[in-house]
Amino acid sequence: MGGGRKRGRTQRRHFKQGRENVWKHNPQRPPAGEGGEGREGNPSWQPFATENPAFEEYYKEQQIIPEEEWDDFMSMLRKPLPATFRINASCQFFQDICSQLENDFRKSLETEVSDEHEQDAIRPLPWYPGNLAWHLNFSRMQLRRNQALESFHEFLKRENEVGNITRQEAVSMVPPLFLNVQPDHHILDMCAAPGSKTFQLLEMIHQSTKPGLLPNALVVANDVDVQRCNLLIHQTKRMCTANLIVTNHEAQNFPGCNLAKFCSETCMDEAKLQRVEFDRVLCDVPCSGDGTVRKAPDMWRKWNAGMGNGLHRLQVEIAMRGMGLLKVGGRMVYSTCSMNPVENEAVVAEILRRCGDSVELLDVSKELPELARRPGLSTWKVRDRGSWFGVHEDVPRYRKSVISPSMFPSGKGSKDVEVNTDVDADMKDSTDMGEGEQERNIAVADSNNGDSPKTEEKTEVDCESGEAPTRYKKLNSTSTRTEHSDYPLHRCMRIVPHDQNSGAFFIAVLHKHSSLNENQVVDGVKSEQNISKDNTGKLEKDLGSDKVSSEENIVPQHVVDDTNVLDVEQNGDMDSKSSKDKSSEDAKVIINEAEKGQAGTRDRRRQQNQGRWRGVDPVIFFKDDVTVKSIVSFYGIKDSFPLEGHLVTRNPDTSHVKRIYYVSKSVQDVLELNIKIGERLKITSLGLKIFERQSSKDGSPCTFRLSSEGLPLLLPYITKQILYASAIDFQHLLQYRTVKFPDFVDAKFGEEASALLPGCCVVVLREVSGHQDIGSIVTDPSAIAIVCWKGKTNLCVMVSPLDGKELLERISLRFGLKIPELVKEKPNQEVTGSDEQPDCATEADDQPESKASDMEIPDAEAE
């Protein structure tokens, strides 16, 4: 069973991260729209052709598109996907970027239009609120290769890197919009990597926040794979937020954090958080990904019908877990980048069937009215090993354990779903391929049971039942019966490529009216329980599911605790057994602790210092009063800025802490609860880096400097070590990075800088309109400030070169200053750095202490 879990994780990683973009790696491809023309006589190019007869047959039969639109649909699928991006409305230069796009790039790129269907080179997406999302009439490849687009491409790369924009597929931006996020919501992103949607959620909660204040909201971003968590951290780090927690769990077994299950009522403080529930849940599940063929054309070669069948059970489990974690009155969005109804409508129908009146599928047709979408299907078929089935009763007996009733519109199965002895042979048939062959075909759970003639032929040869020819002759007979779903699945949304020149996506919005009770949940898995325990491991391996639904092990009670509705009876973390960095011995210890109910009484300090999760640094509340008082005194931090309980570190040895992170009140509450229940949440990243230990040769009264990431939050509360510079001196600091006191244009500024205590300081741009009192500048949302180091003879900037370049260009545009090109040093001044320059003069080398972010991750366009 462990091998099945490992393969499941590997396969999901292939789906959403590992696909090659053959538009990039295949320079000899035919022109867009010509499909496979020009490849005749050259078999080596066939795997990359934008065609797959099985794909076309499958979706014609499913009737996801009217017959008269089929040619337009297929023609659009064969074209490269236009690039799109979104502006971060919470970023400081939001208005400047919008103006630059409207007034500069939109006009200068008009002559580069190459698509007869598009009138504008770039344009806002009409359905995205506030004109924040933009569509480019160029593919990613064209942006890289067209010399006329070079400056615009550099603009996109730079702004994306600093977090002012996010390059993201247009349809991928849709699901978070339907969550209707509010500034005080607790939000769970269950399958968050690579992080574009998480970043979008963070934009929403920070959009209306004033300087120096944090929203009450919380975003928990989870992913099953450690490496994908690294990508998630890399993406969200650009946001500089104190309201985010990144976790590493299997989504279908996300831990239920309920203090009542681990602590007696006498030790519970009613004023503190008792359980973790979410107002909004984004359930963007692992899927076959065939809606991304325009971005990842290699999907044409890899696709087969079995891919969706193999993921269906996992998708249902993840969605049900999300519904259990959702608060009553909350909203969950279920989405995939697949067009397959088995992964879409079938999953939604199963959620509604299991939850009954507790959950409603919402009609959101009036929301985002300019977004072109199609209603969900009410009828569909299931394809298995070359045959079509309209009802579960027509599925051969020995396949009923793999093709479940929930895949069909009614969700009803035949009474006889017992697993016979032939299942062993059948499972072997579907897994006989070598591992390399499975990887090449993205062989997720039963994907080899699709339409591949090679697979069927091999099954006949390898079958151990002795009756293989007869069985498979029966299987190839297609069922003619069909059925319709009784649920209002037309309320689901399908986005198809040829409606608005995009990718394909599926979205369903669900509202939770009441708590889920035992019968609603258990009835949903009765058909699954007929699978014998002896065959469970083989079925899991074949299906690519990490585990059997733990709903089977629910403790009987009238109303189930929703946050633990899918937890096992022991309340142990199911995924702790399968995590790469967790040994079986550790898992046993954890389960034993949970069974004994001793998590609420064991030594908190020992538990916190050691950390529960191997390979992941523990989260420690920083309580060194001497250090905190020295920081407060040195920078003159006002009492109104809350520090107690908001400072954390990832180093168990508090005497050698290098970095201190700041967390919001919402994150603080979750951390305190997590410690009380035995650190059930495996936290890989959290908090906003606000202070960092700094050493220098001349010494400083304070051993911790300010972090550029945390400066915008702290700036309104700093009263000491702060300077106000003119635009020209501010420009010189950014341009030359080290400036001696006498060389500042404003002599008074140089004198004020010289008078500061040695160590870290803040330089604020003085020219902010509308401020009579210079001290009020720091409370202005448009205030521009940088962290510097004051030495004996100079000031040295402590921002990364990339951030410095961005700031330099922004203030130059705003104040009409000219930046000399290729200037490396100021005339009559040494800029090689002085003895006073600190050991780490920039934050370019900053790395969070969390081991999950230690690796360097290349820049990649998200989702």
PDB file of N, CA and C in Angstrom, residues 345 356 468 559 565 646 691:
ATOM      1  N   GLU A 345     -18.685  16.726 -13.226  1.00  0.00           N
ATOM      2  CA  GLU A 345     -20.070  16.579 -12.791  1.00  0.00           C
ATOM      3  C   GLU A 345     -20.277  15.350 -11.908  1.00  0.00           C
ATOM      4  N   GLY A 356     -26.550  15.313   1.059  1.00  0.00           N
ATOM      5  CA  GLY A 356     -27.988  15.535   1.149  1.00  0.00           C
ATOM      6  C   GLY A 356     -28.354  17.005   1.231  1.00  0.00           C
ATOM      7  N   ALA A 468      -9.856 -15.179 -20.446  1.00  0.00           N
ATOM      8  CA  ALA A 468      -9.648 -13.799 -20.881  1.00  0.00           C
ATOM      9  C   ALA A 468     -10.318 -13.475 -22.207  1.00  0.00           C
ATOM     10  N   VAL A 559     -24.342  13.420  15.333  1.00  0.00           N
ATOM     11  CA  VAL A 559     -23.817  14.441  14.436  1.00  0.00           C
ATOM     12  C   VAL A 559     -22.309  14.346  14.447  1.00  0.00           C
ATOM     13  N   VAL A 565     -14.571  14.483  10.034  1.00  0.00           N
ATOM     14  CA  VAL A 565     -15.478  13.511   9.442  1.00  0.00           C
ATOM     15  C   VAL A 565     -14.758  12.475   8.606  1.00  0.00           C
ATOM     16  N   HIS A 646       3.163  37.602  18.646  1.00  0.00           N
ATOM     17  CA  HIS A 646       3.153  37.706  17.191  1.00  0.00           C
ATOM     18  C   HIS A 646       4.516  37.386  16.569  1.00  0.00           C
ATOM     19  N   PHE A 691      12.559  40.925  11.393  1.00  0.00           N
ATOM     20  CA  PHE A 691      13.870  41.273  11.949  1.00  0.00           C
ATOM     21  C   PHE A 691      14.873  40.176  11.600  1.00  0.00           C
TER      22      PHE A 691
END
